[in-house]
PDB file of C-alpha atoms in Angstrom:
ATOM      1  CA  UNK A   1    -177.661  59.261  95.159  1.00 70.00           C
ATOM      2  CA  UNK A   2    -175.658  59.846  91.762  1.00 81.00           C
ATOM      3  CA  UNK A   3    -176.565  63.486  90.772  1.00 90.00           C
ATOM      4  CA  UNK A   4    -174.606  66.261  87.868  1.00 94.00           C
ATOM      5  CA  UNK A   5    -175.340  69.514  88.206  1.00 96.00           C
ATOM      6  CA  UNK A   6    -174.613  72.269  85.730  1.00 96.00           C
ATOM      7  CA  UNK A   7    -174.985  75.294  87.926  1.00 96.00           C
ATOM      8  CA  UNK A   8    -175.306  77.660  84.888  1.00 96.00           C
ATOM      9  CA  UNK A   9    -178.344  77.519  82.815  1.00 95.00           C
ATOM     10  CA  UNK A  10    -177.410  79.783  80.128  1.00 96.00           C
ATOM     11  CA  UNK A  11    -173.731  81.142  79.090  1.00 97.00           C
ATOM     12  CA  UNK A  12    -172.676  83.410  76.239  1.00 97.00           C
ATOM     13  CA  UNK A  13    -169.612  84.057  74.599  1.00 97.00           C
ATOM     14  CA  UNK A  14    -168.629  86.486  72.085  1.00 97.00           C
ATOM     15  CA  UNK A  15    -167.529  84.443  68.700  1.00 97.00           C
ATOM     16  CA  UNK A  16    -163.626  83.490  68.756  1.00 97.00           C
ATOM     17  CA  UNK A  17    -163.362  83.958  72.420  1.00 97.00           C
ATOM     18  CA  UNK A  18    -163.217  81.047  75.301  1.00 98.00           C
ATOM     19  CA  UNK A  19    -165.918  79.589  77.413  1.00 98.00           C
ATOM     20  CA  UNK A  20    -165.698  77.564  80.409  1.00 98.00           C
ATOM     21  CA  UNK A  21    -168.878  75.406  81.200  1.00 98.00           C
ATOM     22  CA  UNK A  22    -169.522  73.546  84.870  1.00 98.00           C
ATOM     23  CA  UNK A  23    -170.192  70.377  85.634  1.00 98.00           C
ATOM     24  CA  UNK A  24    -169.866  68.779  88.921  1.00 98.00           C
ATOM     25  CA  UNK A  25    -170.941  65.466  90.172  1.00 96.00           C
ATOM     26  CA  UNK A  26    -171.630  63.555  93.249  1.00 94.00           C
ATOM     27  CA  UNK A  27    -170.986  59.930  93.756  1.00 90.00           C
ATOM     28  CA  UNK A  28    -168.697  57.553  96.223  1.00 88.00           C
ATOM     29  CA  UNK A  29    -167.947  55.721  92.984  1.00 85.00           C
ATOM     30  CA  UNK A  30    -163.862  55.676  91.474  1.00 85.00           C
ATOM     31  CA  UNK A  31    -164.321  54.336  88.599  1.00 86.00           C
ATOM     32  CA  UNK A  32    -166.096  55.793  86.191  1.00 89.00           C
ATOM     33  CA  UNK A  33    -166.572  57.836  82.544  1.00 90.00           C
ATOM     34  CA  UNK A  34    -167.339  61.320  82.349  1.00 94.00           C
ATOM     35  CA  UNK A  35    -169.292  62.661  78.903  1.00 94.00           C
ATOM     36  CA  UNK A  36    -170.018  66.122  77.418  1.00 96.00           C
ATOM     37  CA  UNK A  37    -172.940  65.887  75.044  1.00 95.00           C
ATOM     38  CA  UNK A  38    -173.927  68.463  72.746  1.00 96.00           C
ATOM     39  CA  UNK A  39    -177.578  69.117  71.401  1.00 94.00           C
ATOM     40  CA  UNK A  40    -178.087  71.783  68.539  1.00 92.00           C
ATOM     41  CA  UNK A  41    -181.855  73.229  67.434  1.00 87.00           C
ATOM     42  CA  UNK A  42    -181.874  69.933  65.217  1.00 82.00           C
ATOM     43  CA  UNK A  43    -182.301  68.480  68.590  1.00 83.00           C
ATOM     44  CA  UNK A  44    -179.946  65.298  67.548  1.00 85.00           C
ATOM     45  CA  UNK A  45    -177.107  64.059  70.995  1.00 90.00           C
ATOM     46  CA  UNK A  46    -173.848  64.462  69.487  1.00 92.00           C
ATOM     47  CA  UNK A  47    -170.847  63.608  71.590  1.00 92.00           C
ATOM     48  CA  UNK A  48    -168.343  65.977  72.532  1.00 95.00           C
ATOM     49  CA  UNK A  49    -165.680  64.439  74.450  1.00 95.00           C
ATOM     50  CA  UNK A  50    -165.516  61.636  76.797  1.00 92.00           C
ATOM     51  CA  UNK A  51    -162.718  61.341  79.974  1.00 93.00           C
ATOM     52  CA  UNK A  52    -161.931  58.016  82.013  1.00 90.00           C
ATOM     53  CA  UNK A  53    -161.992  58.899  85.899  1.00 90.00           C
ATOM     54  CA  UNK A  54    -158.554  56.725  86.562  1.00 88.00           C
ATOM     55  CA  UNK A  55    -156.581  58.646  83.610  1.00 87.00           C
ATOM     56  CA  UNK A  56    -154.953  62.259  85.318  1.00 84.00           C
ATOM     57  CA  UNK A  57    -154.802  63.598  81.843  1.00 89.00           C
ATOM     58  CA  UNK A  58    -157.336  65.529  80.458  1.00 93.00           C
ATOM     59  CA  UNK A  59    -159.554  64.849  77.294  1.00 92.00           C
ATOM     60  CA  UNK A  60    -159.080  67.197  74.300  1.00 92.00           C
ATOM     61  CA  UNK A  61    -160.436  67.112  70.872  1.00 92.00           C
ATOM     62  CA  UNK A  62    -159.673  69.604  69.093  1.00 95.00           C
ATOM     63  CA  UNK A  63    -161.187  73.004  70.120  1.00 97.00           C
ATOM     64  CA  UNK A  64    -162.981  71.341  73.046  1.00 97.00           C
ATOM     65  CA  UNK A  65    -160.790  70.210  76.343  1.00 97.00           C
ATOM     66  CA  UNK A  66    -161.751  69.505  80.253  1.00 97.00           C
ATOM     67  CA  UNK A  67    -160.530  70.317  83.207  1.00 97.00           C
ATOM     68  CA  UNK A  68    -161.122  67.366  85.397  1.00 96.00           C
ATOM     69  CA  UNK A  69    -160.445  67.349  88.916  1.00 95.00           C
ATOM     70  CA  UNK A  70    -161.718  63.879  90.588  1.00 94.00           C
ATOM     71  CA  UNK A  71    -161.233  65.688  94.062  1.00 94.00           C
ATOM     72  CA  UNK A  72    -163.009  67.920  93.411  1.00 95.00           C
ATOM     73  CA  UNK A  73    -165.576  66.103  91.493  1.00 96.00           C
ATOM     74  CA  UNK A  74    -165.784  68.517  88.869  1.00 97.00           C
ATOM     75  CA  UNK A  75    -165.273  68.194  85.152  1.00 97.00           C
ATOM     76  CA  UNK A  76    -165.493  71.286  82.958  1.00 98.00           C
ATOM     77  CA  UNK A  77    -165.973  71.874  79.495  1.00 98.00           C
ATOM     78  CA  UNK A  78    -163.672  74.526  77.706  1.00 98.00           C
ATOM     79  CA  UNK A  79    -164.763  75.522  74.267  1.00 98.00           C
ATOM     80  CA  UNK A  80    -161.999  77.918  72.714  1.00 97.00           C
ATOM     81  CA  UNK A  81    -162.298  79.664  69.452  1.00 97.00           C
ATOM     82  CA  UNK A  82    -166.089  79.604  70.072  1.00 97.00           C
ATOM     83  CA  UNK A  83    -167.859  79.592  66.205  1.00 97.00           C
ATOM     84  CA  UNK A  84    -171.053  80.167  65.809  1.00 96.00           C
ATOM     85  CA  UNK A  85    -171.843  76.099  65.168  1.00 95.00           C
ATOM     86  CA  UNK A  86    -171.103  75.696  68.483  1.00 97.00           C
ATOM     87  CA  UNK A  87    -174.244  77.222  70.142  1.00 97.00           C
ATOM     88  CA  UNK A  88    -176.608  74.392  71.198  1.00 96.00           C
ATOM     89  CA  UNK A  89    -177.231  72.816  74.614  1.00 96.00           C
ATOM     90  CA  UNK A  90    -174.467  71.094  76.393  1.00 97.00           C
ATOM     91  CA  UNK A  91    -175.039  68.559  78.539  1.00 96.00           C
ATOM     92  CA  UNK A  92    -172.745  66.949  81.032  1.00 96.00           C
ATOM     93  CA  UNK A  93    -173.391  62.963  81.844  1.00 94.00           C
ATOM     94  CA  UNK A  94    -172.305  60.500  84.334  1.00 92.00           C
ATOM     95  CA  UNK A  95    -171.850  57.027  83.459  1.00 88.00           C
ATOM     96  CA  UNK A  96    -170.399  54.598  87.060  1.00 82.00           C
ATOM     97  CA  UNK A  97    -168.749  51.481  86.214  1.00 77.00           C
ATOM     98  CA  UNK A  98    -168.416  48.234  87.946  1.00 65.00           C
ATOM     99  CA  UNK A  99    -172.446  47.574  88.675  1.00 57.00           C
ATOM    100  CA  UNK A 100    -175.101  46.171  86.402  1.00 56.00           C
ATOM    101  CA  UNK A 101    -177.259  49.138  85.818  1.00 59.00           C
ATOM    102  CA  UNK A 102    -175.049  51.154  83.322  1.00 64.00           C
ATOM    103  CA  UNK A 103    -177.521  54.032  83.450  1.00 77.00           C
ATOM    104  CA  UNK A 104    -176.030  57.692  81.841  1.00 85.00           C
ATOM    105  CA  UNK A 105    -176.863  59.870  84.850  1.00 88.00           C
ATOM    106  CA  UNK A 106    -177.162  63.718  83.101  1.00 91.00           C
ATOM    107  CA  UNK A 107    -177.318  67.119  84.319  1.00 94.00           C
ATOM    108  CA  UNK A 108    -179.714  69.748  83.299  1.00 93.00           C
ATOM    109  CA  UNK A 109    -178.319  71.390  80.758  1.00 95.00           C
ATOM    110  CA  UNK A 110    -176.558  74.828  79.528  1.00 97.00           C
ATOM    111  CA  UNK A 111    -178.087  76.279  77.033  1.00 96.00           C
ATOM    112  CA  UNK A 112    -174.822  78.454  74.659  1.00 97.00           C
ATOM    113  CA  UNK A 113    -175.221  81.052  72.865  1.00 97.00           C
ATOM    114  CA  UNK A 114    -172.283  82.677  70.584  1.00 97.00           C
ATOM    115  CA  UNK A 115    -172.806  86.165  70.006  1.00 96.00           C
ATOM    116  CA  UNK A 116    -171.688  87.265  66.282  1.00 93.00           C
TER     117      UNK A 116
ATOM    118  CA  UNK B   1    -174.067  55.010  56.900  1.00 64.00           C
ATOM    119  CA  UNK B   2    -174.627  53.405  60.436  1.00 72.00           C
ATOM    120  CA  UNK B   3    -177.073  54.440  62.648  1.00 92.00           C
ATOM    121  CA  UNK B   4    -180.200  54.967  64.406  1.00 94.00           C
ATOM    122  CA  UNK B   5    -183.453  55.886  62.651  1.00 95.00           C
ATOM    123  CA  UNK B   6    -186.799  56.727  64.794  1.00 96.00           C
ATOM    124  CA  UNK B   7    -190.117  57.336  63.553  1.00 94.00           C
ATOM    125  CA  UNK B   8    -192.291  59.771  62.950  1.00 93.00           C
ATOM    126  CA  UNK B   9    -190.559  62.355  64.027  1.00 92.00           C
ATOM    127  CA  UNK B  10    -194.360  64.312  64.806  1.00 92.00           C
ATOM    128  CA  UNK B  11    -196.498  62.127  66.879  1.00 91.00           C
ATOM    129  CA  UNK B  12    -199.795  62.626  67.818  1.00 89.00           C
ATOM    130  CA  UNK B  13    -201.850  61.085  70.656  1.00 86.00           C
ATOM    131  CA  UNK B  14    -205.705  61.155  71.548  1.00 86.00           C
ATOM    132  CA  UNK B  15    -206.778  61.059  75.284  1.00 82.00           C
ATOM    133  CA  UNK B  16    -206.855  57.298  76.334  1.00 85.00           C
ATOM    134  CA  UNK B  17    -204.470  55.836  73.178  1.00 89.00           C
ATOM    135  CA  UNK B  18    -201.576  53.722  73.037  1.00 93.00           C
ATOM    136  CA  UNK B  19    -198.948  55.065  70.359  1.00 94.00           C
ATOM    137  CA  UNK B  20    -195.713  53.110  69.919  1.00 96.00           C
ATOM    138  CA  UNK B  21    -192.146  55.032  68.878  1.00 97.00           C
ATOM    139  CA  UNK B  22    -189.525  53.135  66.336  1.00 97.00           C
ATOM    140  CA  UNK B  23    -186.119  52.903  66.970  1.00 98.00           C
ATOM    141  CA  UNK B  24    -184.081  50.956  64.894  1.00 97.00           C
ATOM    142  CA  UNK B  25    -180.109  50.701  64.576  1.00 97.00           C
ATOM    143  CA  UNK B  26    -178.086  49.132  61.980  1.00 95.00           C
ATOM    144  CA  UNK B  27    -174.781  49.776  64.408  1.00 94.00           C
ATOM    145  CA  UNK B  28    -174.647  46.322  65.480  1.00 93.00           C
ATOM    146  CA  UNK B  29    -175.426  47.918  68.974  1.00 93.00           C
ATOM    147  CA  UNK B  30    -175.892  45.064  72.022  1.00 92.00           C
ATOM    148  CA  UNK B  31    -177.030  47.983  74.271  1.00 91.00           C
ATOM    149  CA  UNK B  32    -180.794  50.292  73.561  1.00 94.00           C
ATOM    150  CA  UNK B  33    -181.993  52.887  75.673  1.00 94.00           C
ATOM    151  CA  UNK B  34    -185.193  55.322  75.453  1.00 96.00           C
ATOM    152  CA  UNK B  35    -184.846  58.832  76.862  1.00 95.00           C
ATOM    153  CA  UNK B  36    -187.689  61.458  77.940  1.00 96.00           C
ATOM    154  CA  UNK B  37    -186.549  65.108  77.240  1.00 94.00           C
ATOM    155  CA  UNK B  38    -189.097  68.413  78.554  1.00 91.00           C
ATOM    156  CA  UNK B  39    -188.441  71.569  77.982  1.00 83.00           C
ATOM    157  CA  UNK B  40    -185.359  73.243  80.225  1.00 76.00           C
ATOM    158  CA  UNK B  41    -184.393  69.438  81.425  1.00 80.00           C
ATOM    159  CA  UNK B  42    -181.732  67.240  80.741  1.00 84.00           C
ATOM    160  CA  UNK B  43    -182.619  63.202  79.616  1.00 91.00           C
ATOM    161  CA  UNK B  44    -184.459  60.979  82.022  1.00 92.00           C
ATOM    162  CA  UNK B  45    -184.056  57.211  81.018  1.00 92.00           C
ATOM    163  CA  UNK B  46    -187.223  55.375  80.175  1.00 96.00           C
ATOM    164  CA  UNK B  47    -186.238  51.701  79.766  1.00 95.00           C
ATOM    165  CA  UNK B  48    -182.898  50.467  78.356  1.00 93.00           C
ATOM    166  CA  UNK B  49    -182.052  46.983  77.254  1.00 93.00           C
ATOM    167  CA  UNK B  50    -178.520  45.291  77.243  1.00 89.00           C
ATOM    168  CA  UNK B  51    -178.992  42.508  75.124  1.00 90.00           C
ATOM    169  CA  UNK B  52    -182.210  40.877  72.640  1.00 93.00           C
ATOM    170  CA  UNK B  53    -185.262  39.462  74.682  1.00 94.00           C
ATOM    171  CA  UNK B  54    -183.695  41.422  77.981  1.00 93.00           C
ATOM    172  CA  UNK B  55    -184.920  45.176  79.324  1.00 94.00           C
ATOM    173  CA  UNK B  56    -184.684  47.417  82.374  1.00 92.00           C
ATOM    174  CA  UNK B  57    -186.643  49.955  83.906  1.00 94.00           C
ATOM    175  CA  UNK B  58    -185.145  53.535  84.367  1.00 92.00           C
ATOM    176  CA  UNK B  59    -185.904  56.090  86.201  1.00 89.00           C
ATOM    177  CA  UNK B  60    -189.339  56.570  84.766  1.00 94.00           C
ATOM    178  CA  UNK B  61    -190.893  53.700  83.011  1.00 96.00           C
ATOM    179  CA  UNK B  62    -194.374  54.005  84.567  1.00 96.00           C
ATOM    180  CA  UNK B  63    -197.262  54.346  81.452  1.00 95.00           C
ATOM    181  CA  UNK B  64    -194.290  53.331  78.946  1.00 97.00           C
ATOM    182  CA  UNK B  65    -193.022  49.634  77.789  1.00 97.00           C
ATOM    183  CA  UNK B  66    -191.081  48.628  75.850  1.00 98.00           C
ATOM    184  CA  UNK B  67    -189.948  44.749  73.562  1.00 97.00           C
ATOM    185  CA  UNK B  68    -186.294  43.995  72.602  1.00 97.00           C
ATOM    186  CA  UNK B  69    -187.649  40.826  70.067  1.00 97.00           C
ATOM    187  CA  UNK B  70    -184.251  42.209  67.568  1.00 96.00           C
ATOM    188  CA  UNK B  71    -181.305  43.098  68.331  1.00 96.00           C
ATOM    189  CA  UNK B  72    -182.201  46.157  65.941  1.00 97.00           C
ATOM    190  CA  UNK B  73    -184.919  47.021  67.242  1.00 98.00           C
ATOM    191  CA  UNK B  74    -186.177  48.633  70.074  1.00 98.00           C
ATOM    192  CA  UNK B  75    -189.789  50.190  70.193  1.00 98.00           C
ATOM    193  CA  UNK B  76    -191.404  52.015  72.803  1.00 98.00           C
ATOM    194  CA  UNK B  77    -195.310  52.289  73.490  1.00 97.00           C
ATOM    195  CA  UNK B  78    -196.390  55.084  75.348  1.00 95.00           C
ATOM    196  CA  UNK B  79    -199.609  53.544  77.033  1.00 93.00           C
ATOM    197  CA  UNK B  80    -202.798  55.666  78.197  1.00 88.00           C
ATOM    198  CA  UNK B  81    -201.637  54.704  81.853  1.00 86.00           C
ATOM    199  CA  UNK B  82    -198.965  57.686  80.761  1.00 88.00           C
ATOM    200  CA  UNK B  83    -201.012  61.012  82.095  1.00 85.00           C
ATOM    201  CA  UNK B  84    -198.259  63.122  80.271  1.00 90.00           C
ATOM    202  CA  UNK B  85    -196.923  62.576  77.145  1.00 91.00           C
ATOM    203  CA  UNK B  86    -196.288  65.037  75.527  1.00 93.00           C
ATOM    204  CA  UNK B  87    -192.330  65.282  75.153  1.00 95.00           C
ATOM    205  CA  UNK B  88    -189.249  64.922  72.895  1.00 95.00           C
ATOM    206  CA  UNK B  89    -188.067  61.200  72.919  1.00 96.00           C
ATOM    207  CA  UNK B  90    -184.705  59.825  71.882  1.00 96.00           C
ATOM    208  CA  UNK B  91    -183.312  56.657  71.489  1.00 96.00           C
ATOM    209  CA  UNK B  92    -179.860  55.735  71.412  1.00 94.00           C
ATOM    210  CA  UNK B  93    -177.722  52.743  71.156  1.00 93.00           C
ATOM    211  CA  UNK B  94    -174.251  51.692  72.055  1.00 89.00           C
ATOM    212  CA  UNK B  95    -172.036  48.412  71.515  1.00 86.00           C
ATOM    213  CA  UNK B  96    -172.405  47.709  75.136  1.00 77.00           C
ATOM    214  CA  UNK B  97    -173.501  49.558  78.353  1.00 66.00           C
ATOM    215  CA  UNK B  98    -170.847  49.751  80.286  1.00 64.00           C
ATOM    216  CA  UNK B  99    -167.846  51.289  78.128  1.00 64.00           C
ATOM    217  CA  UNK B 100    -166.470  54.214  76.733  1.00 64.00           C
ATOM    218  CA  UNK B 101    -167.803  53.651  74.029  1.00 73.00           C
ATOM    219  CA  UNK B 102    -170.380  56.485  73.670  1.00 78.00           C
ATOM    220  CA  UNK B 103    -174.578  56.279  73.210  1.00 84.00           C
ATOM    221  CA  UNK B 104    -175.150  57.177  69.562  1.00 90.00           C
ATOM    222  CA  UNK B 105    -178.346  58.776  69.589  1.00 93.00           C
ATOM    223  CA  UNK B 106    -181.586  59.001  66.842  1.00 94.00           C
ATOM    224  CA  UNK B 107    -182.834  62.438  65.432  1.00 93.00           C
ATOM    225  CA  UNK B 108    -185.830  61.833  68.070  1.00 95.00           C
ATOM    226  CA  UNK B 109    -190.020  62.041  68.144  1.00 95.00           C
ATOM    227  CA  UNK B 110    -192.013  64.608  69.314  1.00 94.00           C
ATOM    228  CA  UNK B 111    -195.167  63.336  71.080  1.00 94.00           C
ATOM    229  CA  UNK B 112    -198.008  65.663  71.536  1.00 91.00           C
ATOM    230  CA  UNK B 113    -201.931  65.205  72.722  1.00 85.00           C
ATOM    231  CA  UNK B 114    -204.563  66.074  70.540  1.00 80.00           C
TER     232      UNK B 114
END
């Protein structure tokens, strides 16, 4: 089965420094898209940044870029200059190509808090 | 501006009622999808629908339906057959369902029982 995980529940970061978030997922799938959502208190899915499993380069926008590493299966979300908008839930999300369901497959969650 | 409006945002069920979410999206969106969100857990797809008059189950569609008469529109009944309601729901939309192209998601309802 298709499964992300975000091993880390909760992460903090003091405000202007760097955090790393995980996300790793499992699939025998190699083509695919790769999502980082972003929920604030107002509870609205905003997108983040989006990566295409056949392009090596990594996504950046901005203050937010990923490490992806298709080996691996991993695809991590680096926030740098961390502000104190940025503390909502991130969520990581799976979407395969190339069969008719099209289902977003999404991890659990890390919850961010910037520390002031 | 473009996008996706649901309604109420507070929703409030008795024991044994049917209550039906709105989601409507002036994106021009082919693709409509309802999400169930509980506390500490990431989204769990309800139903989704690529195209008007056409829907899929998710991962969870017992005690929910859904009807896809618009391309705009895309409402979801929660039916008494549902023995747990109470959750945040989102909808979202995107041009198709198989792209890059991102889901664009509503501000969401919160259901409850009375």
């Amino acid at each position: 089965a298709q499964t992300v995980t975000q091993s880390q529940p909760e992460m903090s970061v003091q405000e202007a420094e760097t955090v790393t978030l995980s996300c790793t997922y499992d699939t025998s799938e190699s083509d695919y898209y790769l999502f980082w959502y972003k929920q604030p208190p107002s509870r609205q899915m905003i997108l983040v940044i989006r990566q295409e499993a056949y392009k090596q380069q990594n996504a950046t926008e901005n203050r937010f870029s990923v490490n992806f590493q298709k080996a691996a299966k991993s695809f991590s979300l680096k926030i740098s200059d961390s502000q104190l908008g940025d503390a909502a839930m991130y969520f990581c999300a799976y979407l395969p190509v190339g069969d008719s369901n099209y289902q977003l497959i999404w991890g659990a969650g890390t919850k961010l808090i910037i520390k002031p | 501006d473009g996008g996706i409006t649901q309604s109420p945002k507070y929703l409030f069920r008795k024991e044994g009622q049917n209550v039906t979410l709105s989601c409507e999206q002036n994106l021009n969106h082919d693709a409509m999808y309802w999400y169930r969100q509980d506390p500490g857990q990431g989204l769990r797809l309800i139903y989704y629908s690529q195209i008007v008059n056409d829907f899929q189950k998710g991962d969870i569609a017992e005690g929910y339906s859904v009807s896809r008469e618009k391309k705009e529109s895309f409402p979801l009944t929660v039916t008494s057959a549902q023995k747990n309601p109470t959750a945040f729901y989102l909808c979202a939309s995107s041009i198709d369902g198989g792209s890059l192209e991102p889901q664009h998601f509503g501000d969401g309802t919160r259901l409850s029982i009375l």
